[in-house]
Short mmCIF file of C-alpha atoms and ligand atoms in Angstrom, two decimals:
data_model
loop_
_atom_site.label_atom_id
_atom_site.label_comp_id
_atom_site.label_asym_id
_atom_site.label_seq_id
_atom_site.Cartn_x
_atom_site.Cartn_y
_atom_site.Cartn_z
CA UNK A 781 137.07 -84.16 113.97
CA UNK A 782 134.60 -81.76 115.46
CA UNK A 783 130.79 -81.87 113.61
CA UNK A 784 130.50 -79.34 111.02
CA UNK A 785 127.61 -77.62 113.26
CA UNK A 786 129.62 -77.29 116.23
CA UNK A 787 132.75 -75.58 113.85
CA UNK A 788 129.60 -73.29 112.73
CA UNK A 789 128.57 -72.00 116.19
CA UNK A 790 132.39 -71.41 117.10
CA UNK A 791 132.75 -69.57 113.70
CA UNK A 792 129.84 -67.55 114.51
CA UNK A 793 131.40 -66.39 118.49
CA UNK A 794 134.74 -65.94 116.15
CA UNK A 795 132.94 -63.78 114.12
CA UNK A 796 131.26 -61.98 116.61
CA UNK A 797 134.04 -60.80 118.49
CA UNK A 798 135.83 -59.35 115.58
CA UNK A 799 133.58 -57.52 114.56
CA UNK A 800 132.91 -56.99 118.56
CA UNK A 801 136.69 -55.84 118.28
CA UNK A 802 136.18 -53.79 115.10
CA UNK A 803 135.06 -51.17 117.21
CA UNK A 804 138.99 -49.61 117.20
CA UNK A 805 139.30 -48.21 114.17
CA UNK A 806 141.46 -45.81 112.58
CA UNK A 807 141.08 -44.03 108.86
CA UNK A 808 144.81 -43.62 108.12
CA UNK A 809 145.44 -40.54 105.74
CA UNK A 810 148.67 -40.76 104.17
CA UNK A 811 150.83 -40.48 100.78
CA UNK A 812 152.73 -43.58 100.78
CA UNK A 813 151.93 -45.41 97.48
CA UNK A 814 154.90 -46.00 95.42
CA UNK A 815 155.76 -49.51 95.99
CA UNK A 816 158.85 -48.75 98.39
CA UNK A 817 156.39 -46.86 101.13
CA UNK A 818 153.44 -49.18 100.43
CA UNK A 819 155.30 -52.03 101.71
CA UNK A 820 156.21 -49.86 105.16
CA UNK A 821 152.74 -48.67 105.47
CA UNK A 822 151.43 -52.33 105.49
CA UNK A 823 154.25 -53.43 108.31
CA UNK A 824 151.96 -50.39 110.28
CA UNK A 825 148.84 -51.66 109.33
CA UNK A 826 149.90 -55.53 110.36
CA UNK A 827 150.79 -54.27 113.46
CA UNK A 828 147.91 -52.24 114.19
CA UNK A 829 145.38 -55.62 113.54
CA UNK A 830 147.54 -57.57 115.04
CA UNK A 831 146.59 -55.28 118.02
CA UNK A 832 143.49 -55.58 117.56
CA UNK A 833 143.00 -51.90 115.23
CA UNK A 834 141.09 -51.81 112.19
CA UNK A 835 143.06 -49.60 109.66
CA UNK A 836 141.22 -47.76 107.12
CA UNK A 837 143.83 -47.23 104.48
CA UNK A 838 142.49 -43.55 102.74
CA UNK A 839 146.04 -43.21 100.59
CA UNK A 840 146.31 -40.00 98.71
CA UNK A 841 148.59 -40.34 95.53
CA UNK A 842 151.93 -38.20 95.13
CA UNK A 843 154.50 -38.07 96.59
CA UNK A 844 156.26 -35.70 99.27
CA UNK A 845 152.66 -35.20 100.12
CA UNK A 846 151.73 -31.88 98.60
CA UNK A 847 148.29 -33.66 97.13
CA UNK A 848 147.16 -35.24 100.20
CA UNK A 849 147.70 -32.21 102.02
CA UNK A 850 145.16 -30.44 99.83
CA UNK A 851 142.54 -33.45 100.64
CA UNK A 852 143.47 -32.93 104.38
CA UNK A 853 142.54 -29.38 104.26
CA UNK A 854 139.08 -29.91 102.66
CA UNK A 855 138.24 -32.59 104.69
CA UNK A 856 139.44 -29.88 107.99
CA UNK A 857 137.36 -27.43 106.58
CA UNK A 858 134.24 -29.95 106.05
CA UNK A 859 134.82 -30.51 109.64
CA UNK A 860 135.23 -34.63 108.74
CA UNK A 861 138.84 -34.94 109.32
CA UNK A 862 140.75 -38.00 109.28
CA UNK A 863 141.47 -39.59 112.50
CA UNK A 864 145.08 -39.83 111.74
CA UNK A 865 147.31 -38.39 109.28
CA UNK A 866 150.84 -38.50 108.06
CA UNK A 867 151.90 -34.68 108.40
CA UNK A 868 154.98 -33.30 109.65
CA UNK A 869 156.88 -30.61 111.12
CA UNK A 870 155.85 -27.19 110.63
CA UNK A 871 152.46 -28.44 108.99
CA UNK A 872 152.51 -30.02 112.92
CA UNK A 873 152.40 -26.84 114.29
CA UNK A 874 150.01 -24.74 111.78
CA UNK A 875 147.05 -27.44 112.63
CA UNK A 876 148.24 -27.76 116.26
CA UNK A 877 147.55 -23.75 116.27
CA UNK A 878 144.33 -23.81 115.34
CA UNK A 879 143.46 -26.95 117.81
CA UNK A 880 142.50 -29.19 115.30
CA UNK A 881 145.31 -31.92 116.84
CA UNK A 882 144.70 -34.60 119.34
CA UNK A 883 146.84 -33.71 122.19
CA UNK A 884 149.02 -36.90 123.35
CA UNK A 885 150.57 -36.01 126.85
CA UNK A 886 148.39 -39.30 128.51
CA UNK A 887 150.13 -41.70 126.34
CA UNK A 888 154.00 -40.02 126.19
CA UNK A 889 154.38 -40.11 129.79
CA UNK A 890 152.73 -43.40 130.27
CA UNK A 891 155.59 -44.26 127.60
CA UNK A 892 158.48 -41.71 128.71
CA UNK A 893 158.60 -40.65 125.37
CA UNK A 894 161.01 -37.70 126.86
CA UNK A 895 163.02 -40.18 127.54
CA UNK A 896 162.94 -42.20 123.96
CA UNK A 897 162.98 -39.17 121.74
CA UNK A 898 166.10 -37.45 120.19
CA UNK A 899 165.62 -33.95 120.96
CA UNK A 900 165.80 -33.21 117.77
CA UNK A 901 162.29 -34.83 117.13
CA UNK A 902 160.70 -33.67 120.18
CA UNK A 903 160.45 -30.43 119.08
CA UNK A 904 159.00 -31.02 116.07
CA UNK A 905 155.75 -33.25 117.34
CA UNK A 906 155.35 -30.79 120.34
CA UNK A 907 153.00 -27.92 120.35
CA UNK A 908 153.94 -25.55 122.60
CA UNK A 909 155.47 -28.02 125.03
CA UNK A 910 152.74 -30.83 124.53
CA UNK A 911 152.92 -34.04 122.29
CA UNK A 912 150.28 -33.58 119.38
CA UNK A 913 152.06 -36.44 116.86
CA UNK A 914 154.25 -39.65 117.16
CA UNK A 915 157.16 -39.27 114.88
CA UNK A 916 158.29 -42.98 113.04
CA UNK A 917 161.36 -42.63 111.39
CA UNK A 918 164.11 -40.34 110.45
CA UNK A 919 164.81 -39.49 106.73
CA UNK A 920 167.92 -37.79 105.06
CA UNK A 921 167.38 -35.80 102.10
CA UNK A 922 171.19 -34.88 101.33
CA UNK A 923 171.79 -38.81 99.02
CA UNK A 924 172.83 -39.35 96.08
CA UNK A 925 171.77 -42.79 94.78
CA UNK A 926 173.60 -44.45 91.62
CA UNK A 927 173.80 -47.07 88.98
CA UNK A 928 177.30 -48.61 89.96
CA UNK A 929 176.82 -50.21 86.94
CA UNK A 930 176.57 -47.35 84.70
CA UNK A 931 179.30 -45.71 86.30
CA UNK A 932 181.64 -48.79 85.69
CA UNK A 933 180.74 -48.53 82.47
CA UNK A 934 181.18 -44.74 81.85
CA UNK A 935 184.50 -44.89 83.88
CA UNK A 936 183.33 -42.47 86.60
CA UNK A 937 183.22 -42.98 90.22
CA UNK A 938 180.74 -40.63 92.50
CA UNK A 939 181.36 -37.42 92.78
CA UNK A 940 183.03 -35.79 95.99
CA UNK A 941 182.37 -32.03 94.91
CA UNK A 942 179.59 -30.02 92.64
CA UNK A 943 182.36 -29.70 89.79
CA UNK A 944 183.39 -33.29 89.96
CA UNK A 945 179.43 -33.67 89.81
CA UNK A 946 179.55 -31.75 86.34
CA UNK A 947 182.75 -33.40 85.34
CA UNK A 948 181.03 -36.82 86.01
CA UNK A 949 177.97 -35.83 84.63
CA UNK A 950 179.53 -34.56 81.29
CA UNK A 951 180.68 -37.64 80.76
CA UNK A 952 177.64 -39.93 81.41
CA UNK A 953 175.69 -37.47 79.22
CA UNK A 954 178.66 -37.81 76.27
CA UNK A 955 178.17 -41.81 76.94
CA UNK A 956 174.54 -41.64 75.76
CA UNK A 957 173.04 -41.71 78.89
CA UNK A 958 170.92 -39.49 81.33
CA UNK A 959 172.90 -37.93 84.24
CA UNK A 960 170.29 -37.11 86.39
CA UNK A 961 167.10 -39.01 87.09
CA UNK A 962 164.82 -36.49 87.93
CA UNK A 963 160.94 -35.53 88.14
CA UNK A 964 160.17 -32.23 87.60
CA UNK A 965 157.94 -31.64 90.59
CA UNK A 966 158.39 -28.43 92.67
CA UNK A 967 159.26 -30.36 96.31
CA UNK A 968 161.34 -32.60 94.23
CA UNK A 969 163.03 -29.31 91.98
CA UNK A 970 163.44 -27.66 95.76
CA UNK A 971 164.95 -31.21 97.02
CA UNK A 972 167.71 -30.57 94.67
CA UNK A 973 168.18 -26.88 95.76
CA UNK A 974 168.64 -27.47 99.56
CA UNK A 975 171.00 -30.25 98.75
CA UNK A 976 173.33 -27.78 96.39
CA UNK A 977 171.98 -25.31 99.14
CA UNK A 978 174.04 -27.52 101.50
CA UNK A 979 176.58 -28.38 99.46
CA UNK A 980 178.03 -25.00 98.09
CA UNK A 981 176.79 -22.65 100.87
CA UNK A 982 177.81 -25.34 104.55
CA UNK A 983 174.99 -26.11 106.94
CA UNK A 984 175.39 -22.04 108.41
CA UNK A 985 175.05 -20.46 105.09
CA UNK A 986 172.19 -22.97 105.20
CA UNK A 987 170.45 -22.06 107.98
CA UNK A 988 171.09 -18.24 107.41
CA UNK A 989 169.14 -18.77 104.03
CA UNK A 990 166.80 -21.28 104.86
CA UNK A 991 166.04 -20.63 109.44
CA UNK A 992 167.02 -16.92 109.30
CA UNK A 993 166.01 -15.86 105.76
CA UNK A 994 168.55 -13.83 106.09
CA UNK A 995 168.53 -11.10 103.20
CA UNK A 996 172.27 -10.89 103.11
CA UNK A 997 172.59 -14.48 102.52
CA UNK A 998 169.57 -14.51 100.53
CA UNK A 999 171.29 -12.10 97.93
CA UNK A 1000 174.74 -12.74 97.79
CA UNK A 1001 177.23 -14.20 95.31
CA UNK A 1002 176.65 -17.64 97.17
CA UNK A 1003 173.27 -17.90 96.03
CA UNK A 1004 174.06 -16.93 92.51
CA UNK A 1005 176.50 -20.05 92.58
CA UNK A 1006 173.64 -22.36 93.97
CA UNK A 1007 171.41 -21.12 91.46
CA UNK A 1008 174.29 -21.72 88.70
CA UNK A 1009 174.37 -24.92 89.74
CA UNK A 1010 170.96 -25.42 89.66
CA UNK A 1011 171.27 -24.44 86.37
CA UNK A 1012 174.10 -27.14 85.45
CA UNK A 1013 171.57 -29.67 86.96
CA UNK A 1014 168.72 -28.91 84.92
CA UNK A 1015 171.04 -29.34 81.85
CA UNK A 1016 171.29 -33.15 83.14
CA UNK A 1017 167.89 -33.81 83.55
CA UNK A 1018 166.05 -35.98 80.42
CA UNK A 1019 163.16 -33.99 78.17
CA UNK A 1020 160.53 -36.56 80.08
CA UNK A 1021 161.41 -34.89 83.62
CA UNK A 1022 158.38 -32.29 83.90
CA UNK A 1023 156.01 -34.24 86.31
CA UNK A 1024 156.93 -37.40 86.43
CA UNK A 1025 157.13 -39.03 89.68
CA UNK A 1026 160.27 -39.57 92.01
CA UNK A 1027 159.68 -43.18 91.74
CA UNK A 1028 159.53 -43.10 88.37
CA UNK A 1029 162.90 -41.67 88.52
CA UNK A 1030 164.22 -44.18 90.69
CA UNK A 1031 163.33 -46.72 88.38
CA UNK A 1032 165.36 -44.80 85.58
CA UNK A 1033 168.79 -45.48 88.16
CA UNK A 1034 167.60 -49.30 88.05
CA UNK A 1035 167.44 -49.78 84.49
CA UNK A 1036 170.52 -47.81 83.75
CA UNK A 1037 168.25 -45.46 81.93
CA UNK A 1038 170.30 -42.75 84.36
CA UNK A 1039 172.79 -43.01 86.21
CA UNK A 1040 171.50 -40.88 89.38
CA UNK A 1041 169.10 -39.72 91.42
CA UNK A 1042 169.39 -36.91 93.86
CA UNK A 1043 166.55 -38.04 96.59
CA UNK A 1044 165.94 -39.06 100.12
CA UNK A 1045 166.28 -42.50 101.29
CA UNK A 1046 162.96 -43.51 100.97
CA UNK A 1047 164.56 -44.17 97.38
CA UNK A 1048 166.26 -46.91 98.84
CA UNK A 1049 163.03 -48.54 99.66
CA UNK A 1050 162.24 -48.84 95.77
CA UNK A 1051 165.43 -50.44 95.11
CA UNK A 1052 165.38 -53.21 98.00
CA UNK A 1053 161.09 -53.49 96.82
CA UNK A 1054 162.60 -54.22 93.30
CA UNK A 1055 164.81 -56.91 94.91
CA UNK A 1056 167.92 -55.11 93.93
CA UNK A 1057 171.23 -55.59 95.97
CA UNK A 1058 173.44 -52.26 97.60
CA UNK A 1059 176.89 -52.36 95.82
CA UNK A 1060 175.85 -54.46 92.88
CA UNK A 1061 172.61 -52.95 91.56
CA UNK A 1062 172.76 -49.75 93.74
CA UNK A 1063 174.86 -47.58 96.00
CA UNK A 1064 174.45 -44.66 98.30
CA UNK A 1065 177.03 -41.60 98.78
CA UNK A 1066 175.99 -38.72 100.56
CA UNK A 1067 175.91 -35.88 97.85
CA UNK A 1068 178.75 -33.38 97.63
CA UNK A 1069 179.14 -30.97 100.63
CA UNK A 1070 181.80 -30.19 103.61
CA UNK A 1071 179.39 -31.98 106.11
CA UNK A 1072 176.15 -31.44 107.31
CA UNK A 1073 172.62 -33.48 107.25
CA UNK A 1074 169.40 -32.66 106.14
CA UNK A 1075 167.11 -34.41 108.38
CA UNK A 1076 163.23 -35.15 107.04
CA UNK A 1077 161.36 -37.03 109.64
CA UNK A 1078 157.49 -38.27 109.16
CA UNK A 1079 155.07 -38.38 111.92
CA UNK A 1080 151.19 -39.42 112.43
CA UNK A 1081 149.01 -36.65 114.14
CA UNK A 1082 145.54 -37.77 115.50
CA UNK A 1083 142.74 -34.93 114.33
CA UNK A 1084 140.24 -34.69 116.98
CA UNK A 1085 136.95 -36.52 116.15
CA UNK A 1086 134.07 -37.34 118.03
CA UNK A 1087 133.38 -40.83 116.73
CA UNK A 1088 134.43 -43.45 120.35
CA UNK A 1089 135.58 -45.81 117.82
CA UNK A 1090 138.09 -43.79 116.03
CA UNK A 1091 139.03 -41.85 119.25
CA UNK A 1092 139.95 -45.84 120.23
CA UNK A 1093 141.76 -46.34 117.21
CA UNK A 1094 143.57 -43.00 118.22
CA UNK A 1095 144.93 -44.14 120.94
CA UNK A 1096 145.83 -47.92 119.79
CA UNK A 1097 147.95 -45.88 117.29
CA UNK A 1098 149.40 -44.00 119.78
CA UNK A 1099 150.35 -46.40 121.66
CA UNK A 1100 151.51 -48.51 118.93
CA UNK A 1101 153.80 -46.36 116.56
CA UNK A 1102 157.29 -45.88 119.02
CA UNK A 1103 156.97 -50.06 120.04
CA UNK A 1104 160.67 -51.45 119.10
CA UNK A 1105 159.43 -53.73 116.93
CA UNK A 1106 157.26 -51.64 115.00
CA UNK A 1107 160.16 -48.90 114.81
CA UNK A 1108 162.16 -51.29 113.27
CA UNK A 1109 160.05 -53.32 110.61
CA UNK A 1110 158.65 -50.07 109.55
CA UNK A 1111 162.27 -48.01 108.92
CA UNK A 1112 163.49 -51.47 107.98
CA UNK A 1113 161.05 -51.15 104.63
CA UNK A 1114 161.02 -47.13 104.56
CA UNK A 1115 165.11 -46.52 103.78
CA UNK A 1116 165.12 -44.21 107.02
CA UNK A 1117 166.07 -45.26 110.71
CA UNK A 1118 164.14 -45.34 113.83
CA UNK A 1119 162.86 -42.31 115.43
CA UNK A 1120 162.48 -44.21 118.79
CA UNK A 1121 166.42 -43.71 120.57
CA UNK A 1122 168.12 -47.72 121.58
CA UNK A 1123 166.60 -49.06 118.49
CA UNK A 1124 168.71 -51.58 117.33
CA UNK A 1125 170.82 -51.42 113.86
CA UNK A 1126 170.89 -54.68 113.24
CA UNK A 1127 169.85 -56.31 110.01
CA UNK A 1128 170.31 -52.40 108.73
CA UNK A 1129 171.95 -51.83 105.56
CA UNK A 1130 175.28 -49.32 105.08
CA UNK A 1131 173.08 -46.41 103.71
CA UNK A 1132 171.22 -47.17 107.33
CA UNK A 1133 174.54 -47.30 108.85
CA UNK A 1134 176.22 -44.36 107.20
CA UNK A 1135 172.59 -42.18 108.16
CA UNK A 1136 172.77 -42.92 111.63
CA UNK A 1137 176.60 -41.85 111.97
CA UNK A 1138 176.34 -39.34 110.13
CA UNK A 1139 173.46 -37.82 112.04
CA UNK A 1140 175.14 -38.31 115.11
CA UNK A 1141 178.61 -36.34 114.00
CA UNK A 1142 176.48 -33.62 112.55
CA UNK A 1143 174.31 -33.37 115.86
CA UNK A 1144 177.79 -32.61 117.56
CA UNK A 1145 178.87 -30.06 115.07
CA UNK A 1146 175.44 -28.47 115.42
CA UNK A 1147 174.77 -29.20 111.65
CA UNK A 1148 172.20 -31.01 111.49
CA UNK A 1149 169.47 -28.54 109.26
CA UNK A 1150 166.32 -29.10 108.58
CA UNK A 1151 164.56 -29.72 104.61
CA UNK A 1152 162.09 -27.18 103.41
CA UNK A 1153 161.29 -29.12 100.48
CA UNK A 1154 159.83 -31.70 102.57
CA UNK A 1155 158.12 -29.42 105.99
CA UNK A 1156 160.50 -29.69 108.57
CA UNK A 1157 161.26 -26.06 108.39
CA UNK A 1158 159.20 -22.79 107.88
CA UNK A 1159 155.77 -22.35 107.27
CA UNK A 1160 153.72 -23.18 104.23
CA UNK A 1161 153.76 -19.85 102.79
CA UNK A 1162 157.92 -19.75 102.87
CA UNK A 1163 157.60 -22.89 101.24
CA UNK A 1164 155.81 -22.37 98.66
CA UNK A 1165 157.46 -19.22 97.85
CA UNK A 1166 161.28 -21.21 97.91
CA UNK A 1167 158.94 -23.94 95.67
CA UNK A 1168 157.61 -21.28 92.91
CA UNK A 1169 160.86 -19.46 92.31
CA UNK A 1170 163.00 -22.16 92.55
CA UNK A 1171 160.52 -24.17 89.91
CA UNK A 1172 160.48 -21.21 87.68
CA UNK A 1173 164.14 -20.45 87.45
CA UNK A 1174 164.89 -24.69 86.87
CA UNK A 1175 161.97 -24.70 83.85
CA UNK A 1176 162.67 -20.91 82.28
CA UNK A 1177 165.96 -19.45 81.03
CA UNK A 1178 165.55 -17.11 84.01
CA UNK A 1179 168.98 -15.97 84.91
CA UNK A 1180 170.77 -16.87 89.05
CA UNK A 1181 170.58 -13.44 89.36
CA UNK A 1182 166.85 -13.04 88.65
CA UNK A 1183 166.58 -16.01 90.74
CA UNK A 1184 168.28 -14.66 93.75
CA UNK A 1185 166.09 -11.03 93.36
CA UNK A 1186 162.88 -12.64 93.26
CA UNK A 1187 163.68 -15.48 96.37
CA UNK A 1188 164.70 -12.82 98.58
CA UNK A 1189 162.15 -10.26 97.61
CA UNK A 1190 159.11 -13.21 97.72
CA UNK A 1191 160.41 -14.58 100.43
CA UNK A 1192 159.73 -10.93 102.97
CA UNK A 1193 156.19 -11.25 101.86
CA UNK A 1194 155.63 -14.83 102.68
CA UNK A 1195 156.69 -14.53 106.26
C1 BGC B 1379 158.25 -38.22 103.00
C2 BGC B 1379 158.57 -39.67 102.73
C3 BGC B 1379 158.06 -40.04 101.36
C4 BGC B 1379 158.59 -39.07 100.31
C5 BGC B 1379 158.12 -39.35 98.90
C6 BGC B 1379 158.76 -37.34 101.87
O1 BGC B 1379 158.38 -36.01 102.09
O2 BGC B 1379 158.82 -37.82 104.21
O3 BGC B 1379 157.98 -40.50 103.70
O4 BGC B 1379 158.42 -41.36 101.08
O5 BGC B 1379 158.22 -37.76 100.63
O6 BGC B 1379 156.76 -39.49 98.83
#
């Protein structure tokens, strides 16, 4: 046994090169706090230490991110920005235009990330040709998740079509039980619109609507049927909807409280969190459409700052976020798949399974299309004009029609 003075002096050199290592540090801004993401967010912040980083965890409450962006812009505008922040696609560009972005080129050819990214990514963490985010995972919006229970019980298996969704739906309702686990949140109420946008409309209609803003598409009879829909859905939806969180709705599907949630796959993260098995507890069936993927994908963008330490921690994150091992663990605990190209499926579960196939049939078809709801499309100002009247006509007795009128005439001023 050593003497205790000697263990003493070695604790103090210990000590004095972590905090001699502290010096890379990064203040992480991001919205992942439901219990699902706050496991993935820790496998980033392990990995960071375990490199050496110091992560500064500065978590923003709510999710899809609409309240953290709001903290993001104040702290822009009082010129103390984060030195890293989860924001994605077109938000990518707007802060890349006005050169508030670290610009990444150093680090992506050092790591060939031309050669590990999908194209389909690329674009979306490149400014004008240069890398100014890393992106971590890929998401699909387009899922319906279930009680398998429930429906055993109700006699119902998922639905393959929107009016085998209302026939199914119908029933759990007549059974005593909620349909459709829902928060009533505008990015989640516009979550369920591109997903019926998908559905009724196919991934061109889609991207006429939703890329082109097209004003035929905008106003014809296929948008009254989405909104009609729309309108079937909010008839499924419990009193307690309005504001509650989407992972308070995924808890409804786990206690049988509902039978379904139309979400992303980061819902699958609550379910494995909560220990739950896929097939037994929970299943996964892409939601009723004649093919196509929404694709969500989240990224970390490094604001310029001045501070050496947190430009280190910059570039430790960097470096870090496309690593194999870190692409896995993290989309492992998220519900999505890598972003990083070669990773791996392994230890991935079928809704991981069915994503990646999926994605790769609808990137030959040319139907892959990109979620609004959640930023990979359009500018903030489309957005928020699909979020208001989409929100309205969902909490109001506002007719499709009305709907359609008001979409396509907001929708010219917003671009
Ligand atoms: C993000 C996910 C997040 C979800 C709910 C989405 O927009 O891409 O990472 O888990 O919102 O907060």
């Amino acid at each position: 046994m050593g003497s205790p003075r000697l263990s003493l002096v070695a604790l103090a050199v210990l000590f004095g090169s972590i905090t001699a290592q502290a010096a890379t540090t990064a203040e992480v801004l991001h919205f992942w706090t439901s219990g699902g993401e706050a496991r993935a967010a820790l496998s980033l912040k392990q990995a960071f230490e375990a490199r050496g980083g110091v992560w500064d965890d500065a978590p923003v409450a709510g999710g899809g991110g609409d309240a953290m962006a709001a903290v993001l812009r104040a702290r822009a505008l009082a010129q103390v920005p984060p030195s890293v922040a989860q924001i994605k696609g077109q938000n990518i560009q707007e802060w890349a235009e006005i050169g508030s972005l670290q610009g990444l080129n150093t680090i992506a050819q050092q790591q060939n990330w031309d050669e590990l990214l999908p194209d389909l990514l690329k674009e979306t963490v490149q400014y004008q040709g240069n890398y100014v985010a890393v992106p971590l995972n890929i998401h699909r919006v387009d899922w319906i998740w279930a009680n398998p229970k429930v429906l055993d019980k109700v006699g119902v298996t998922p639905p393959q079509t929107w009016d085998e969704f209302n026939e199914v739906a119908d029933k759990i309702k007549a059974a005593g039980i909620i349909p459709l686990a829902h928060g009533g949140q505008p990015w989640q109420d516009v979550t369920l619109f591109e997903v019926v946008l998908l559905g009724i409309g196919g991934a061109d209609f889609y991207k006429k609507v939703y890329l082109d803003l097209d004003q035929d598409a905008l106003r014809s009879k296929t948008m009254i049927k989405v909104f009609d829909q729309m309108r079937k859905l909010s008839t499924y939806v419990d009193p307690g909807a309005p504001g509650r969180e989407w992972n308070l709705a995924t808890a409804m599907v786990m206690r049988g409280e509902a039978a379904m949630q139309i979400m992303g796959d980061w819902a699958k993260a609550e379910f494995l969190t909560a220990g739950l098995k896929y097939g037994e507890d929970f299943i996964c069936v892409s939601s009723p459409s004649k093919g196509g993927y929404i694709i969500n994908s989240d990224s970390f963008a490094m604001f310029k700052v001045s501070d050496p330490e947190q430009k280190a921690g910059q570039q430790l994150m960097a470096s870090m976020l496309l690593d194999e091992e870190v692409q896995k663990d993290f989309n492992l605990l998220k519900g999505s798949i890598p972003a990083r190209l070669g990773v791996s499926l392994d230890g991935f579960d079928e809704c991981a399974m069915k994503s990646s196939e999926d994605l790769l049939l609808n990137e030959a078809r040319n139907t892959v299309v990109g979620s609004i709801a959640h930023e990979l499309v359009q500018s903030g100002a489309v957005r928020g004009a699909f979020l208001d009247v989409v929100t309205e006509h969902f909490n109001t007795d506002m007719s499709s029609q009305e709907a359609v009128n008001q979409l396509a005439e907001t929708v010219i001023l917003a671009d």
